[in-house]
CSV table of C-alpha atoms in Angstrom, one decimal:
chain,number,residue,atom,x,y,z
A,173,MET,CA,-0.3,0.0,-0.3
A,174,ASP,CA,1.4,3.1,-1.1
A,175,LEU,CA,2.0,6.0,1.6
A,176,PHE,CA,-1.0,8.4,2.7
A,177,ASN,CA,-3.3,6.6,-0.3
A,178,VAL,CA,-6.0,7.9,1.6
A,179,MET,CA,-9.7,6.9,2.2
A,180,THR,CA,-12.6,8.4,3.1
A,181,VAL,CA,-14.0,7.8,7.0
A,182,LYS,CA,-17.1,6.2,5.5
A,183,ASP,CA,-15.0,3.5,3.8
A,184,THR,CA,-12.6,3.3,6.8
A,185,THR,CA,-15.6,2.4,9.3
A,186,LYS,CA,-16.8,-0.2,6.2
A,187,LEU,CA,-13.2,-2.1,6.7
A,188,ILE,CA,-13.4,-1.9,9.7
A,189,ASP,CA,-17.4,-3.3,9.9
A,190,SER,CA,-15.5,-6.2,7.6
A,191,PHE,CA,-12.9,-7.5,10.5
A,192,SER,CA,-13.9,-10.1,12.0
A,193,TYR,CA,-13.1,-10.9,15.8
A,194,SER,CA,-14.5,-12.3,18.8
A,195,LEU,CA,-14.3,-11.2,22.4
A,196,ALA,CA,-14.2,-13.2,25.1
A,197,THR,CA,-18.0,-13.6,27.5
A,198,GLU,CA,-18.1,-13.8,31.1
A,199,LYS,CA,-20.9,-14.3,34.1
A,200,VAL,CA,-21.2,-11.1,36.7
A,201,THR,CA,-23.6,-10.5,39.5
A,202,LEU,CA,-25.9,-7.6,39.3
A,203,LEU,CA,-23.5,-5.7,41.8
A,204,ASP,CA,-20.6,-5.5,38.9
A,205,ALA,CA,-23.2,-5.7,35.5
A,206,THR,CA,-23.6,-1.9,35.5
A,207,GLY,CA,-22.3,-1.0,32.1
A,208,ARG,CA,-21.7,-3.6,31.1
A,209,ILE,CA,-22.9,-5.1,27.5
A,210,LEU,CA,-25.1,-8.2,27.4
A,211,THR,CA,-24.1,-10.8,25.1
A,212,SER,CA,-27.9,-12.3,24.3
A,213,ASP,CA,-31.3,-11.8,25.2
A,214,ILE,CA,-33.3,-11.0,28.6
A,215,ILE,CA,-36.5,-13.8,28.6
A,216,ALA,CA,-39.0,-12.7,31.3
A,217,LYS,CA,-39.0,-16.2,32.9
A,218,ASP,CA,-42.5,-15.0,35.1
A,219,ASN,CA,-44.8,-12.5,35.1
A,220,VAL,CA,-44.3,-9.1,36.5
A,221,PRO,CA,-46.0,-8.8,39.0
A,222,ASP,CA,-47.3,-12.1,39.2
A,223,PHE,CA,-49.9,-11.0,41.5
A,224,ARG,CA,-53.1,-8.1,41.1
A,225,ARG,CA,-52.0,-5.7,43.4
A,226,SER,CA,-52.8,-2.4,44.4
A,227,THR,CA,-51.0,1.5,43.8
A,228,VAL,CA,-52.1,3.0,46.1
A,229,ASP,CA,-53.3,3.1,50.1
A,230,GLY,CA,-57.0,2.4,50.3
A,231,TYR,CA,-59.7,-0.4,49.6
A,232,ALA,CA,-60.4,-2.9,47.5
A,233,VAL,CA,-64.0,-2.8,46.8
A,234,ASN,CA,-66.4,-3.8,43.7
A,235,SER,CA,-66.8,-1.3,41.4
A,236,ARG,CA,-70.5,-2.2,41.3
A,237,ASP,CA,-70.6,-1.0,45.2
A,238,VAL,CA,-69.8,2.5,44.8
A,239,PHE,CA,-71.4,3.0,41.8
A,240,GLY,CA,-72.4,7.1,41.9
A,241,ALA,CA,-70.9,7.1,45.1
A,242,SER,CA,-70.4,11.0,45.4
A,243,GLU,CA,-69.3,13.8,48.6
A,244,SER,CA,-73.4,14.5,48.4
A,245,ILE,CA,-74.4,11.1,48.4
A,246,GLN,CA,-72.0,8.5,49.8
A,247,SER,CA,-71.2,4.3,49.6
A,248,VAL,CA,-71.6,2.6,52.4
A,249,LEU,CA,-69.1,-0.5,53.1
A,250,ASP,CA,-68.4,-2.7,55.2
A,251,LEU,CA,-64.1,-3.2,56.1
A,252,LYS,CA,-63.9,-7.0,56.5
A,253,GLY,CA,-60.1,-7.1,57.0
A,254,GLU,CA,-56.6,-5.5,56.2
A,255,VAL,CA,-54.6,-7.6,53.1
A,256,LEU,CA,-50.7,-7.8,54.9
A,257,MET,CA,-47.8,-7.1,52.4
A,258,GLY,CA,-46.3,-10.2,51.1
A,259,GLU,CA,-49.1,-12.6,51.8
A,260,GLU,CA,-51.5,-14.3,49.0
A,261,PRO,CA,-55.1,-13.0,50.5
A,262,SER,CA,-56.8,-15.7,52.2
A,263,ALA,CA,-60.3,-13.3,52.1
A,264,GLU,CA,-62.2,-12.9,49.3
A,265,ILE,CA,-65.6,-10.5,48.3
A,266,LYS,CA,-68.8,-12.8,48.0
A,267,ILE,CA,-71.1,-10.3,49.6
A,268,PRO,CA,-71.6,-6.7,48.1
A,269,GLY,CA,-71.0,-4.0,50.3
A,270,TYR,CA,-68.1,-5.8,51.5
A,271,CYS,CA,-64.2,-3.8,51.2
A,272,TYR,CA,-61.0,-4.8,52.3
A,273,TYR,CA,-58.3,-2.5,53.5
A,274,VAL,CA,-54.7,-2.8,51.2
A,275,PRO,CA,-51.5,-1.7,51.3
A,276,THR,CA,-49.5,-0.1,48.3
A,277,GLY,CA,-48.0,-2.8,46.1
A,278,GLY,CA,-50.5,-5.4,48.0
A,279,ALA,CA,-52.3,-8.0,47.1
A,280,ILE,CA,-56.0,-7.6,46.1
A,281,PRO,CA,-58.7,-10.0,46.9
A,282,MET,CA,-60.5,-12.6,45.4
A,283,GLY,CA,-64.1,-10.4,43.8
A,284,ALA,CA,-62.8,-7.1,44.4
A,285,ASP,CA,-61.7,-5.2,40.3
A,286,SER,CA,-60.5,-2.1,41.9
A,287,VAL,CA,-59.2,0.0,45.0
A,288,ILE,CA,-60.2,3.6,46.5
A,289,MET,CA,-57.4,5.5,47.6
A,290,ILE,CA,-57.6,6.3,50.7
A,291,GLU,CA,-58.2,9.6,50.7
A,292,TYR,CA,-61.5,9.5,49.4
A,293,THR,CA,-63.2,7.9,52.8
A,294,GLU,CA,-63.6,8.0,55.9
A,295,LYS,CA,-63.5,5.6,58.5
A,296,LEU,CA,-67.0,5.7,61.4
A,297,ASP,CA,-65.5,2.7,62.8
A,298,ASP,CA,-64.1,-0.5,63.4
A,299,GLU,CA,-66.0,-2.3,60.1
A,300,VAL,CA,-67.7,1.1,59.0
A,301,ILE,CA,-66.3,2.8,55.9
A,302,LEU,CA,-67.7,6.0,54.0
A,303,THR,CA,-66.5,6.8,50.3
A,304,SER,CA,-67.1,9.4,48.1
A,305,LYS,CA,-66.0,8.5,45.1
A,306,ALA,CA,-67.0,6.2,42.7
A,307,THR,CA,-64.2,3.6,40.9
A,308,SER,CA,-64.0,1.6,37.3
A,309,PRO,CA,-63.1,-2.0,36.7
A,310,GLY,CA,-59.2,-1.6,37.3
A,311,GLU,CA,-58.5,1.5,38.9
A,312,ASN,CA,-55.4,1.6,41.3
A,313,VAL,CA,-54.6,-2.5,40.6
A,314,VAL,CA,-52.2,-3.6,38.7
A,315,GLU,CA,-53.1,-6.8,36.2
A,316,ILE,CA,-50.7,-10.1,36.4
A,317,GLY,CA,-48.2,-9.6,33.6
A,318,GLU,CA,-49.4,-6.0,33.0
A,319,ASP,CA,-45.9,-5.3,33.7
A,320,ILE,CA,-43.7,-7.5,31.7
A,321,LYS,CA,-45.9,-11.0,29.9
A,322,LYS,CA,-43.7,-14.3,31.0
A,323,ASP,CA,-41.6,-15.3,27.6
A,324,GLU,CA,-41.4,-11.4,26.8
A,325,LYS,CA,-37.9,-10.7,24.9
A,326,VAL,CA,-37.4,-7.6,27.8
A,327,ILE,CA,-33.6,-6.1,27.3
A,328,ALA,CA,-32.2,-6.9,23.9
A,329,LYS,CA,-28.8,-8.6,23.3
A,330,GLY,CA,-26.0,-5.7,23.1
A,331,THR,CA,-27.9,-2.9,25.7
A,332,LYS,CA,-25.4,-1.3,28.2
A,333,LEU,CA,-26.6,-1.8,31.8
A,334,ARG,CA,-27.9,0.7,33.3
A,335,ALA,CA,-29.4,1.1,36.8
A,336,TYR,CA,-32.8,1.3,35.5
A,337,GLU,CA,-32.4,-2.3,33.2
A,338,ILE,CA,-30.3,-3.8,37.0
A,339,GLY,CA,-33.9,-3.7,38.5
A,340,VAL,CA,-35.3,-5.1,36.1
A,341,LEU,CA,-33.4,-8.0,35.9
A,342,ALA,CA,-33.6,-8.4,39.3
A,343,SER,CA,-37.7,-8.0,38.9
A,344,LEU,CA,-37.3,-11.0,36.7
A,345,GLY,CA,-35.1,-13.1,39.5
A,346,TYR,CA,-31.9,-13.1,37.4
A,347,TYR,CA,-28.5,-12.5,39.5
A,348,GLU,CA,-25.8,-12.9,37.2
A,349,VAL,CA,-26.0,-12.3,33.6
A,350,GLU,CA,-23.2,-13.2,30.6
A,351,VAL,CA,-21.8,-10.0,30.2
A,352,TYR,CA,-18.8,-9.5,27.1
A,353,LYS,CA,-15.1,-9.2,28.8
A,354,LYS,CA,-14.1,-5.6,28.7
A,355,PRO,CA,-11.9,-5.0,25.7
A,356,LYS,CA,-8.5,-4.3,26.9
A,357,ILE,CA,-6.7,-2.0,24.8
A,358,GLY,CA,-3.3,-1.4,25.2
A,359,ILE,CA,-2.0,2.4,25.0
A,360,ILE,CA,1.5,3.1,23.2
A,361,SER,CA,2.7,6.5,22.7
A,362,THR,CA,5.7,7.1,20.9
A,363,GLY,CA,8.1,9.9,20.0
A,364,ASP,CA,12.4,10.7,21.4
A,365,GLU,CA,10.5,13.6,22.4
A,366,VAL,CA,7.7,12.6,24.6
A,367,VAL,CA,8.3,13.0,28.3
A,368,HIS,CA,7.1,11.5,31.7
A,369,PRO,CA,4.3,14.1,33.4
A,370,ALA,CA,5.9,14.6,36.0
A,371,GLU,CA,9.2,14.9,34.4
A,372,SER,CA,11.1,18.8,33.9
A,373,ILE,CA,10.8,19.3,29.8
A,374,LYS,CA,14.3,20.9,28.0
A,375,PRO,CA,13.7,22.3,24.4
A,376,GLY,CA,12.6,20.3,22.0
A,377,GLN,CA,10.9,17.7,24.5
A,378,ILE,CA,7.1,17.8,25.4
A,379,ARG,CA,5.3,15.6,28.6
A,380,ASP,CA,3.2,12.7,27.4
A,381,ILE,CA,-0.4,13.7,26.9
A,382,ASN,CA,-1.9,10.6,24.8
A,383,THR,CA,-1.4,8.3,27.8
A,384,TYR,CA,-3.4,9.9,30.0
A,385,LEU,CA,-6.0,10.7,27.0
A,386,LEU,CA,-6.5,7.7,25.6
A,387,HIS,CA,-6.8,6.1,29.1
A,388,SER,CA,-9.3,8.2,30.1
A,389,LEU,CA,-11.4,7.7,26.3
A,390,THR,CA,-10.8,4.5,26.9
A,391,GLU,CA,-12.7,4.5,30.4
A,392,GLU,CA,-15.7,6.5,29.2
A,393,SER,CA,-15.8,3.5,26.0
A,394,GLY,CA,-16.5,1.3,29.1
A,395,CYS,CA,-13.2,-0.9,28.0
A,396,GLU,CA,-10.2,-1.5,30.2
A,397,PRO,CA,-7.1,0.8,29.4
A,398,VAL,CA,-3.2,-1.1,29.2
A,399,ASN,CA,-0.5,1.5,29.4
A,400,TYR,CA,2.5,0.5,28.2
A,401,GLY,CA,4.7,3.8,28.3
A,402,VAL,CA,6.5,6.0,26.5
A,403,VAL,CA,8.2,4.2,23.9
A,404,LYS,CA,11.4,5.5,21.8
A,405,ASP,CA,11.9,5.9,18.1
A,406,GLU,CA,13.8,2.7,17.5
A,407,TYR,CA,12.4,0.1,15.3
A,408,GLU,CA,13.2,-3.4,17.7
A,409,LEU,CA,11.8,-1.4,20.8
A,410,LEU,CA,9.3,-0.6,19.6
A,411,LYS,CA,8.2,-4.1,18.0
A,412,GLN,CA,8.9,-5.5,20.8
A,413,THR,CA,6.6,-3.6,22.7
A,414,VAL,CA,3.8,-3.6,19.6
A,415,GLU,CA,4.3,-7.7,19.9
A,416,LYS,CA,3.5,-7.5,23.5
A,417,ALA,CA,0.0,-5.7,23.1
A,418,VAL,CA,-1.5,-7.5,20.9
A,419,ALA,CA,-0.3,-10.9,22.6
A,420,GLU,CA,-2.5,-8.8,25.7
A,421,CYS,CA,-5.0,-7.0,24.3
A,422,ASP,CA,-8.0,-7.3,22.1
A,423,ILE,CA,-7.2,-3.4,21.2
A,424,VAL,CA,-3.8,-1.8,20.6
A,425,LEU,CA,-3.1,2.3,20.3
A,426,MET,CA,0.1,3.6,18.8
A,427,SER,CA,-0.1,7.9,19.1
A,428,GLY,CA,2.7,9.4,17.4
A,429,GLY,CA,5.1,7.8,14.6
A,430,SER,CA,2.3,8.1,12.1
A,431,SER,CA,3.5,10.5,9.7
A,432,VAL,CA,6.2,10.3,7.2
A,433,GLY,CA,9.7,10.4,8.5
A,434,LYS,CA,12.9,8.6,9.3
A,435,LYS,CA,12.2,7.4,12.2
A,436,ASP,CA,8.1,6.9,12.4
A,437,ASN,CA,8.8,2.6,12.1
A,438,THR,CA,4.5,2.1,13.1
A,439,VAL,CA,4.4,1.5,9.5
A,440,ASN,CA,7.2,-1.2,9.1
A,441,VAL,CA,6.1,-2.4,12.3
A,442,ILE,CA,2.9,-3.5,11.8
A,443,LYS,CA,3.6,-5.0,8.1
A,444,ASP,CA,6.7,-6.9,10.0
A,445,LEU,CA,4.4,-8.3,12.7
A,446,LYS,CA,3.4,-11.8,12.8
A,447,ASP,CA,0.0,-12.2,9.8
A,448,GLY,CA,0.6,-8.1,10.2
A,449,GLU,CA,-0.9,-5.9,7.5
A,450,LEU,CA,-0.8,-2.7,6.8
A,451,MET,CA,-5.0,-1.7,5.8
A,452,VAL,CA,-5.0,2.0,5.9
A,453,HIS,CA,-2.3,4.1,6.3
A,454,GLY,CA,-4.0,8.1,5.6
A,455,ILE,CA,-7.9,9.2,6.2
A,456,SER,CA,-9.2,12.2,4.5
A,457,VAL,CA,-10.2,14.1,7.8
A,458,LYS,CA,-9.3,17.0,9.4
A,459,PRO,CA,-7.6,16.9,12.1
A,460,GLY,CA,-6.3,12.8,12.2
A,461,LYS,CA,-5.1,12.0,8.8
A,462,PRO,CA,-2.4,10.7,9.1
A,463,THR,CA,-4.2,7.9,11.1
A,464,ILE,CA,-2.8,4.5,10.3
A,465,ILE,CA,-4.5,1.0,10.9
A,466,GLY,CA,-3.2,-2.3,10.9
A,467,LYS,CA,-3.9,-6.0,12.2
A,468,SER,CA,-1.7,-8.7,13.5
A,469,GLY,CA,-3.5,-11.9,12.3
A,470,ASN,CA,-7.2,-11.2,14.3
A,471,LYS,CA,-5.8,-8.5,16.5
A,472,ILE,CA,-6.5,-4.5,15.2
A,473,ILE,CA,-4.0,-1.6,15.3
A,474,PHE,CA,-4.3,2.0,15.3
A,475,GLY,CA,-1.9,4.1,14.5
A,476,LEU,CA,-3.2,7.6,15.4
A,477,PRO,CA,-2.3,10.9,15.1
A,478,GLY,CA,0.3,12.1,17.5
A,479,HIS,CA,-1.5,15.6,18.6
A,480,PRO,CA,-4.0,15.7,20.9
A,481,LEU,CA,-6.5,16.7,19.2
A,482,ALA,CA,-6.5,14.6,16.0
A,483,CYS,CA,-6.0,12.0,18.5
A,484,ALA,CA,-8.9,12.0,19.9
A,485,VAL,CA,-11.5,12.9,17.4
A,486,ILE,CA,-9.9,9.2,15.6
A,487,PHE,CA,-10.7,7.3,18.8
A,488,LYS,CA,-14.0,8.6,19.0
A,489,VAL,CA,-15.1,8.3,15.0
A,490,ILE,CA,-12.4,5.6,14.3
A,491,VAL,CA,-12.0,3.6,17.0
A,492,LYS,CA,-14.8,3.7,19.0
A,493,HIS,CA,-16.7,3.0,15.5
A,494,TYR,CA,-14.7,-0.8,16.4
A,495,ILE,CA,-15.3,-0.9,20.0
A,496,GLU,CA,-19.4,-0.5,19.0
A,497,LYS,CA,-18.8,-2.9,16.4
A,498,ILE,CA,-17.1,-6.2,18.6
A,499,THR,CA,-19.3,-5.1,21.4
A,500,GLY,CA,-22.3,-4.9,19.6
A,501,HIS,CA,-23.7,-1.9,21.7
A,502,LYS,CA,-24.1,1.0,19.2
A,503,ALA,CA,-24.2,4.1,21.4
A,504,THR,CA,-27.7,6.6,20.8
A,505,ILE,CA,-25.8,10.4,20.0
A,506,TYR,CA,-28.6,12.8,20.0
A,507,PRO,CA,-25.8,16.1,19.1
A,508,ILE,CA,-27.5,19.6,20.0
A,509,GLU,CA,-29.4,21.2,17.4
A,510,CYS,CA,-27.4,25.6,17.2
A,511,ARG,CA,-27.0,28.5,14.8
A,512,PHE,CA,-23.7,28.9,13.5
A,513,LYS,CA,-21.8,32.1,14.8
A,514,PHE,CA,-20.2,33.0,11.2
A,515,ASN,CA,-18.8,32.1,7.9
A,516,TYR,CA,-16.1,29.6,8.1
A,517,HIS,CA,-14.5,28.3,4.6
A,518,LYS,CA,-13.3,24.6,4.8
A,519,ALA,CA,-11.5,23.2,1.5
A,520,LYS,CA,-12.8,20.3,-0.4
A,521,GLY,CA,-12.3,16.6,-0.3
A,522,ARG,CA,-11.8,16.0,3.3
A,523,GLU,CA,-14.1,15.4,5.5
A,524,GLU,CA,-13.7,17.7,8.7
A,525,PHE,CA,-14.6,17.2,12.3
A,526,LEU,CA,-14.9,21.0,13.5
A,527,PRO,CA,-14.0,22.1,17.2
A,528,VAL,CA,-16.1,24.4,19.0
A,529,THR,CA,-17.7,25.9,21.7
A,530,ILE,CA,-21.5,26.8,23.1
A,531,GLU,CA,-23.1,29.6,23.7
A,532,GLU,CA,-26.4,30.7,24.4
A,533,LYS,CA,-28.1,34.7,23.3
A,534,LYS,CA,-31.0,35.9,23.2
A,535,GLY,CA,-32.5,31.8,24.2
A,536,GLU,CA,-30.8,30.2,21.3
A,537,LEU,CA,-27.4,28.6,21.4
A,538,ILE,CA,-24.9,29.7,18.9
A,539,ALA,CA,-21.6,27.5,18.6
A,540,ALA,CA,-18.5,29.0,17.4
A,541,PRO,CA,-15.5,27.2,16.2
A,542,VAL,CA,-12.5,26.8,18.4
A,543,PHE,CA,-9.4,28.1,15.8
A,544,GLY,CA,-5.7,26.7,16.8
A,545,LYS,CA,-2.5,25.4,14.7
A,546,SER,CA,-3.7,21.6,14.6
A,547,GLY,CA,-0.8,20.7,17.0
A,548,LEU,CA,-2.2,22.9,19.7
A,549,ILE,CA,-4.0,21.5,23.3
A,550,THR,CA,-6.2,23.9,23.3
A,551,GLY,CA,-8.5,22.6,21.1
A,552,PHE,CA,-10.2,20.3,22.7
A,553,SER,CA,-10.0,21.6,26.1
A,554,LYS,CA,-11.9,24.6,25.3
A,555,ALA,CA,-14.7,22.8,23.0
A,556,TRP,CA,-17.8,21.7,23.9
A,557,GLY,CA,-17.3,19.4,21.4
A,558,PHE,CA,-17.9,19.2,17.5
A,559,ILE,CA,-19.3,19.8,14.2
A,560,ARG,CA,-19.0,17.3,11.4
A,561,ILE,CA,-18.2,18.6,7.7
A,562,GLU,CA,-18.6,16.8,4.7
A,563,ARG,CA,-15.8,15.9,2.5
A,564,ASN,CA,-17.6,17.7,-0.5
A,565,ASP,CA,-18.8,20.7,1.7
A,566,GLU,CA,-16.6,24.3,1.7
A,567,GLY,CA,-17.7,25.2,4.8
A,568,ILE,CA,-20.5,26.5,7.1
A,569,LYS,CA,-22.6,29.9,6.6
A,570,GLU,CA,-23.3,32.2,9.2
A,571,GLY,CA,-27.4,31.8,11.5
A,572,GLN,CA,-27.3,28.1,9.3
A,573,SER,CA,-28.7,24.9,11.7
A,574,VAL,CA,-25.5,22.8,12.8
A,575,LYS,CA,-25.6,20.0,14.9
A,576,VAL,CA,-22.9,19.9,17.7
A,577,PHE,CA,-21.3,16.4,19.3
A,578,LYS,CA,-20.4,16.5,22.5
A,579,PHE,CA,-16.9,15.1,23.2
């Protein structure tokens, strides 16, 4: 493959989609399942609820016995007892005018079809209840299976479990669920000029940003980062580190060393790995053109740009797409609709991801670009998100409606 025989973002994601890789799975308890991704559909083993229950504190009645009840003409009911929480009621309304007290969540006695809220009743004594409100069949009652029916598909494969799904799983009697193991992502920063953040820097040196940027992005994506530190621009040292990362991880990220230069060994290392193949060397995108994608066997390797903003954009657009592909979970993104602040020109031929800030003016959200050279880190530290500009568009006009995606 020729150097910088660039591909479009669309073609790159199509290539990634054709790549076959299976994540390992494991069983976890509900206490450890938040944020994990299901490997199969969850089918209800029981009806929820599996008994008729009240949604309010009140009196279970047959609606025929309170028909026409009002504040001026109250219905008189005989209180025959109380339904205790957690117990199946043995009582049954067989005689017209009988009622039973039920708490919220309590079971409805046989013969009752509705519940009168306690606020609409008056207790004359231990055996007589007056009500000023009529009910209709099913009022304040949850029927068997009204929430979830037995054998119903409740949660789909590929769902990222939130607290709400955890609650549903508990209600269905699931204590353990099978989920995909968190993808292990190896992170390698390269460059003779890159030093640890805690070190004092000399002229020509820069502190390592991308290791920590990618570590955080990896965790945000529900994956497990494995850091291999900063590797100098030495072919053998880099090859050994990449081989170790490929053996230990599901995905490998290398930042820096993706442009053309004497010491840029990323391409040669990928080609020389066992079953190594270079698949992409350059993407028609701004920022992030010098992106490399290769593989070793069934493991994919991303050579990300050294510039932090470009590195972050390619992670969000390309790497995260692959993470979602292998986990089966496609995150739903809701962009914010804004007006663009002024005219912005871009060259045709490259898709652009433009960092922007957002401010509110006169009740309207206004997006403005964060200007700066590609090597500057303030591009993403100041930005709220980015606007995606298609490759054949010439730019954005002042006042144009745009969609802003959060970083």
